[in-house]
Amino acid sequence: MFGLSELAVVLIVVIAVLVAKKGPELARSAGKSARILKAEARAMKEESEATADTSPRIVRGETAAPAADGNAPGVQGPLGSATERTERSAGTPPQDPRP
């Protein structure tokens, strides 16, 4: 039968034949991918340099003073309003606000 060395030679010949057929196509594909990657990296670098030159964007807005119960107006905290917190701590069940 075949020994290990003969099997290795046959395997090398088969690989060489396959590479000879597909090699140029694989190299062309790898070259295209490398060019695309290089172009994208250059575009990202130019974009980051362009945004670094501009001043930061400032958004003007209004600030709401906190209400007496410590919450902003119109906003309930995680435990509800101050009245609801008092009712819960007093042991009475909260009132159903629906009619």
PDB file of C-alpha atoms in Angstrom:
ATOM      1  CA  MET A   1       0.000   0.000   0.000  1.00  0.00           C
ATOM      2  CA  PHE A   2       0.986   3.651   0.310  1.00  0.00           C
ATOM      3  CA  GLY A   3       3.255   4.875   3.018  1.00  0.00           C
ATOM      4  CA  LEU A   4       3.039   8.167   4.828  1.00  0.00           C
ATOM      5  CA  SER A   5       5.584   9.873   2.567  1.00  0.00           C
ATOM      6  CA  GLU A   6       3.763   8.856  -0.653  1.00  0.00           C
ATOM      7  CA  LEU A   7       0.460  10.088   0.774  1.00  0.00           C
ATOM      8  CA  ALA A   8       2.062  13.423   1.695  1.00  0.00           C
ATOM      9  CA  VAL A   9       3.457  13.841  -1.851  1.00  0.00           C
ATOM     10  CA  VAL A  10       0.034  13.127  -3.405  1.00  0.00           C
ATOM     11  CA  LEU A  11      -1.601  15.607  -1.017  1.00  0.00           C
ATOM     12  CA  ILE A  12       0.948  18.310  -1.876  1.00  0.00           C
ATOM     13  CA  VAL A  13       0.369  17.782  -5.613  1.00  0.00           C
ATOM     14  CA  VAL A  14      -3.428  18.021  -5.190  1.00  0.00           C
ATOM     15  CA  ILE A  15      -3.086  21.216  -3.172  1.00  0.00           C
ATOM     16  CA  ALA A  16      -0.707  22.699  -5.773  1.00  0.00           C
ATOM     17  CA  VAL A  17      -3.179  21.948  -8.597  1.00  0.00           C
ATOM     18  CA  LEU A  18      -6.079  23.529  -6.674  1.00  0.00           C
ATOM     19  CA  VAL A  19      -4.019  26.610  -5.764  1.00  0.00           C
ATOM     20  CA  ALA A  20      -2.926  27.011  -9.393  1.00  0.00           C
ATOM     21  CA  LYS A  21      -6.597  27.186 -10.462  1.00  0.00           C
ATOM     22  CA  LYS A  22      -8.003  29.291  -7.618  1.00  0.00           C
ATOM     23  CA  GLY A  23      -4.903  31.226  -6.525  1.00  0.00           C
ATOM     24  CA  PRO A  24      -5.234  34.278  -8.808  1.00  0.00           C
ATOM     25  CA  GLU A  25      -8.933  34.593  -7.961  1.00  0.00           C
ATOM     26  CA  LEU A  26      -8.208  34.450  -4.217  1.00  0.00           C
ATOM     27  CA  ALA A  27      -5.396  37.002  -4.533  1.00  0.00           C
ATOM     28  CA  ARG A  28      -7.643  39.365  -6.518  1.00  0.00           C
ATOM     29  CA  SER A  29     -10.367  39.049  -3.893  1.00  0.00           C
ATOM     30  CA  ALA A  30      -7.921  39.711  -1.067  1.00  0.00           C
ATOM     31  CA  GLY A  31      -6.588  42.782  -2.905  1.00  0.00           C
ATOM     32  CA  LYS A  32     -10.080  44.223  -3.370  1.00  0.00           C
ATOM     33  CA  SER A  33     -10.879  43.654   0.292  1.00  0.00           C
ATOM     34  CA  ALA A  34      -7.652  45.343   1.371  1.00  0.00           C
ATOM     35  CA  ARG A  35      -8.377  48.391  -0.833  1.00  0.00           C
ATOM     36  CA  ILE A  36     -11.919  48.710   0.547  1.00  0.00           C
ATOM     37  CA  LEU A  37     -10.654  48.436   4.132  1.00  0.00           C
ATOM     38  CA  LYS A  38      -7.963  51.047   3.484  1.00  0.00           C
ATOM     39  CA  ALA A  39     -10.483  53.463   1.920  1.00  0.00           C
ATOM     40  CA  GLU A  40     -12.916  53.068   4.826  1.00  0.00           C
ATOM     41  CA  ALA A  41     -10.150  53.627   7.386  1.00  0.00           C
ATOM     42  CA  ARG A  42      -9.076  56.787   5.547  1.00  0.00           C
ATOM     43  CA  ALA A  43     -12.685  58.056   5.439  1.00  0.00           C
ATOM     44  CA  MET A  44     -13.145  57.442   9.179  1.00  0.00           C
ATOM     45  CA  LYS A  45      -9.893  59.277   9.932  1.00  0.00           C
ATOM     46  CA  GLU A  46     -10.935  62.282   7.813  1.00  0.00           C
ATOM     47  CA  GLU A  47     -14.364  62.322   9.437  1.00  0.00           C
ATOM     48  CA  SER A  48     -12.917  62.292  12.947  1.00  0.00           C
ATOM     49  CA  GLU A  49     -10.503  65.104  12.039  1.00  0.00           C
ATOM     50  CA  ALA A  50     -13.372  67.156  10.603  1.00  0.00           C
ATOM     51  CA  THR A  51     -15.480  66.771  13.742  1.00  0.00           C
ATOM     52  CA  ALA A  52     -12.499  67.515  15.994  1.00  0.00           C
ATOM     53  CA  ASP A  53     -12.068  70.920  14.320  1.00  0.00           C
ATOM     54  CA  THR A  54     -15.611  72.073  15.032  1.00  0.00           C
ATOM     55  CA  SER A  55     -16.649  73.427  18.388  1.00  0.00           C
ATOM     56  CA  PRO A  56     -18.899  71.272  20.561  1.00  0.00           C
ATOM     57  CA  ARG A  57     -22.614  71.547  19.958  1.00  0.00           C
ATOM     58  CA  ILE A  58     -24.458  73.337  22.763  1.00  0.00           C
ATOM     59  CA  VAL A  59     -28.132  72.639  23.273  1.00  0.00           C
ATOM     60  CA  ARG A  60     -30.021  75.350  25.128  1.00  0.00           C
ATOM     61  CA  GLY A  61     -32.847  74.195  27.357  1.00  0.00           C
ATOM     62  CA  GLU A  62     -34.825  75.029  30.432  1.00  0.00           C
ATOM     63  CA  THR A  63     -34.164  73.655  33.852  1.00  0.00           C
ATOM     64  CA  ALA A  64     -37.049  72.957  36.176  1.00  0.00           C
ATOM     65  CA  ALA A  65     -36.752  73.833  39.834  1.00  0.00           C
ATOM     66  CA  PRO A  66     -37.534  70.899  42.118  1.00  0.00           C
ATOM     67  CA  ALA A  67     -40.969  70.913  43.699  1.00  0.00           C
ATOM     68  CA  ALA A  68     -41.534  71.001  47.445  1.00  0.00           C
ATOM     69  CA  ASP A  69     -41.669  67.197  47.605  1.00  0.00           C
ATOM     70  CA  GLY A  70     -38.244  66.872  45.977  1.00  0.00           C
ATOM     71  CA  ASN A  71     -39.544  65.872  42.550  1.00  0.00           C
ATOM     72  CA  ALA A  72     -39.488  67.947  39.389  1.00  0.00           C
ATOM     73  CA  PRO A  73     -42.884  69.433  38.453  1.00  0.00           C
ATOM     74  CA  GLY A  74     -45.135  66.889  36.765  1.00  0.00           C
ATOM     75  CA  VAL A  75     -42.820  63.984  37.519  1.00  0.00           C
ATOM     76  CA  GLN A  76     -43.423  61.335  40.125  1.00  0.00           C
ATOM     77  CA  GLY A  77     -40.507  59.632  41.738  1.00  0.00           C
ATOM     78  CA  PRO A  78     -40.073  55.869  41.946  1.00  0.00           C
ATOM     79  CA  LEU A  79     -42.333  55.771  45.002  1.00  0.00           C
ATOM     80  CA  GLY A  80     -44.968  58.188  43.690  1.00  0.00           C
ATOM     81  CA  SER A  81     -45.820  61.580  45.158  1.00  0.00           C
ATOM     82  CA  ALA A  82     -45.107  62.615  48.733  1.00  0.00           C
ATOM     83  CA  THR A  83     -48.752  61.943  49.702  1.00  0.00           C
ATOM     84  CA  GLU A  84     -48.583  58.411  48.338  1.00  0.00           C
ATOM     85  CA  ARG A  85     -45.319  57.765  50.189  1.00  0.00           C
ATOM     86  CA  THR A  86     -46.917  58.954  53.451  1.00  0.00           C
ATOM     87  CA  GLU A  87     -49.956  56.721  52.913  1.00  0.00           C
ATOM     88  CA  ARG A  88     -47.766  53.714  52.226  1.00  0.00           C
ATOM     89  CA  SER A  89     -45.638  54.284  55.288  1.00  0.00           C
ATOM     90  CA  ALA A  90     -48.726  54.801  57.483  1.00  0.00           C
ATOM     91  CA  GLY A  91     -50.004  51.343  56.586  1.00  0.00           C
ATOM     92  CA  THR A  92     -53.089  52.507  54.691  1.00  0.00           C
ATOM     93  CA  PRO A  93     -53.549  51.156  51.192  1.00  0.00           C
ATOM     94  CA  PRO A  94     -53.156  53.688  48.392  1.00  0.00           C
ATOM     95  CA  GLN A  95     -56.315  55.238  47.002  1.00  0.00           C
ATOM     96  CA  ASP A  96     -57.414  54.188  43.507  1.00  0.00           C
ATOM     97  CA  PRO A  97     -57.287  57.383  41.411  1.00  0.00           C
ATOM     98  CA  ARG A  98     -59.804  56.046  38.866  1.00  0.00           C
ATOM     99  CA  PRO A  99     -63.472  57.139  39.196  1.00  0.00           C
TER     100      PRO A  99
END
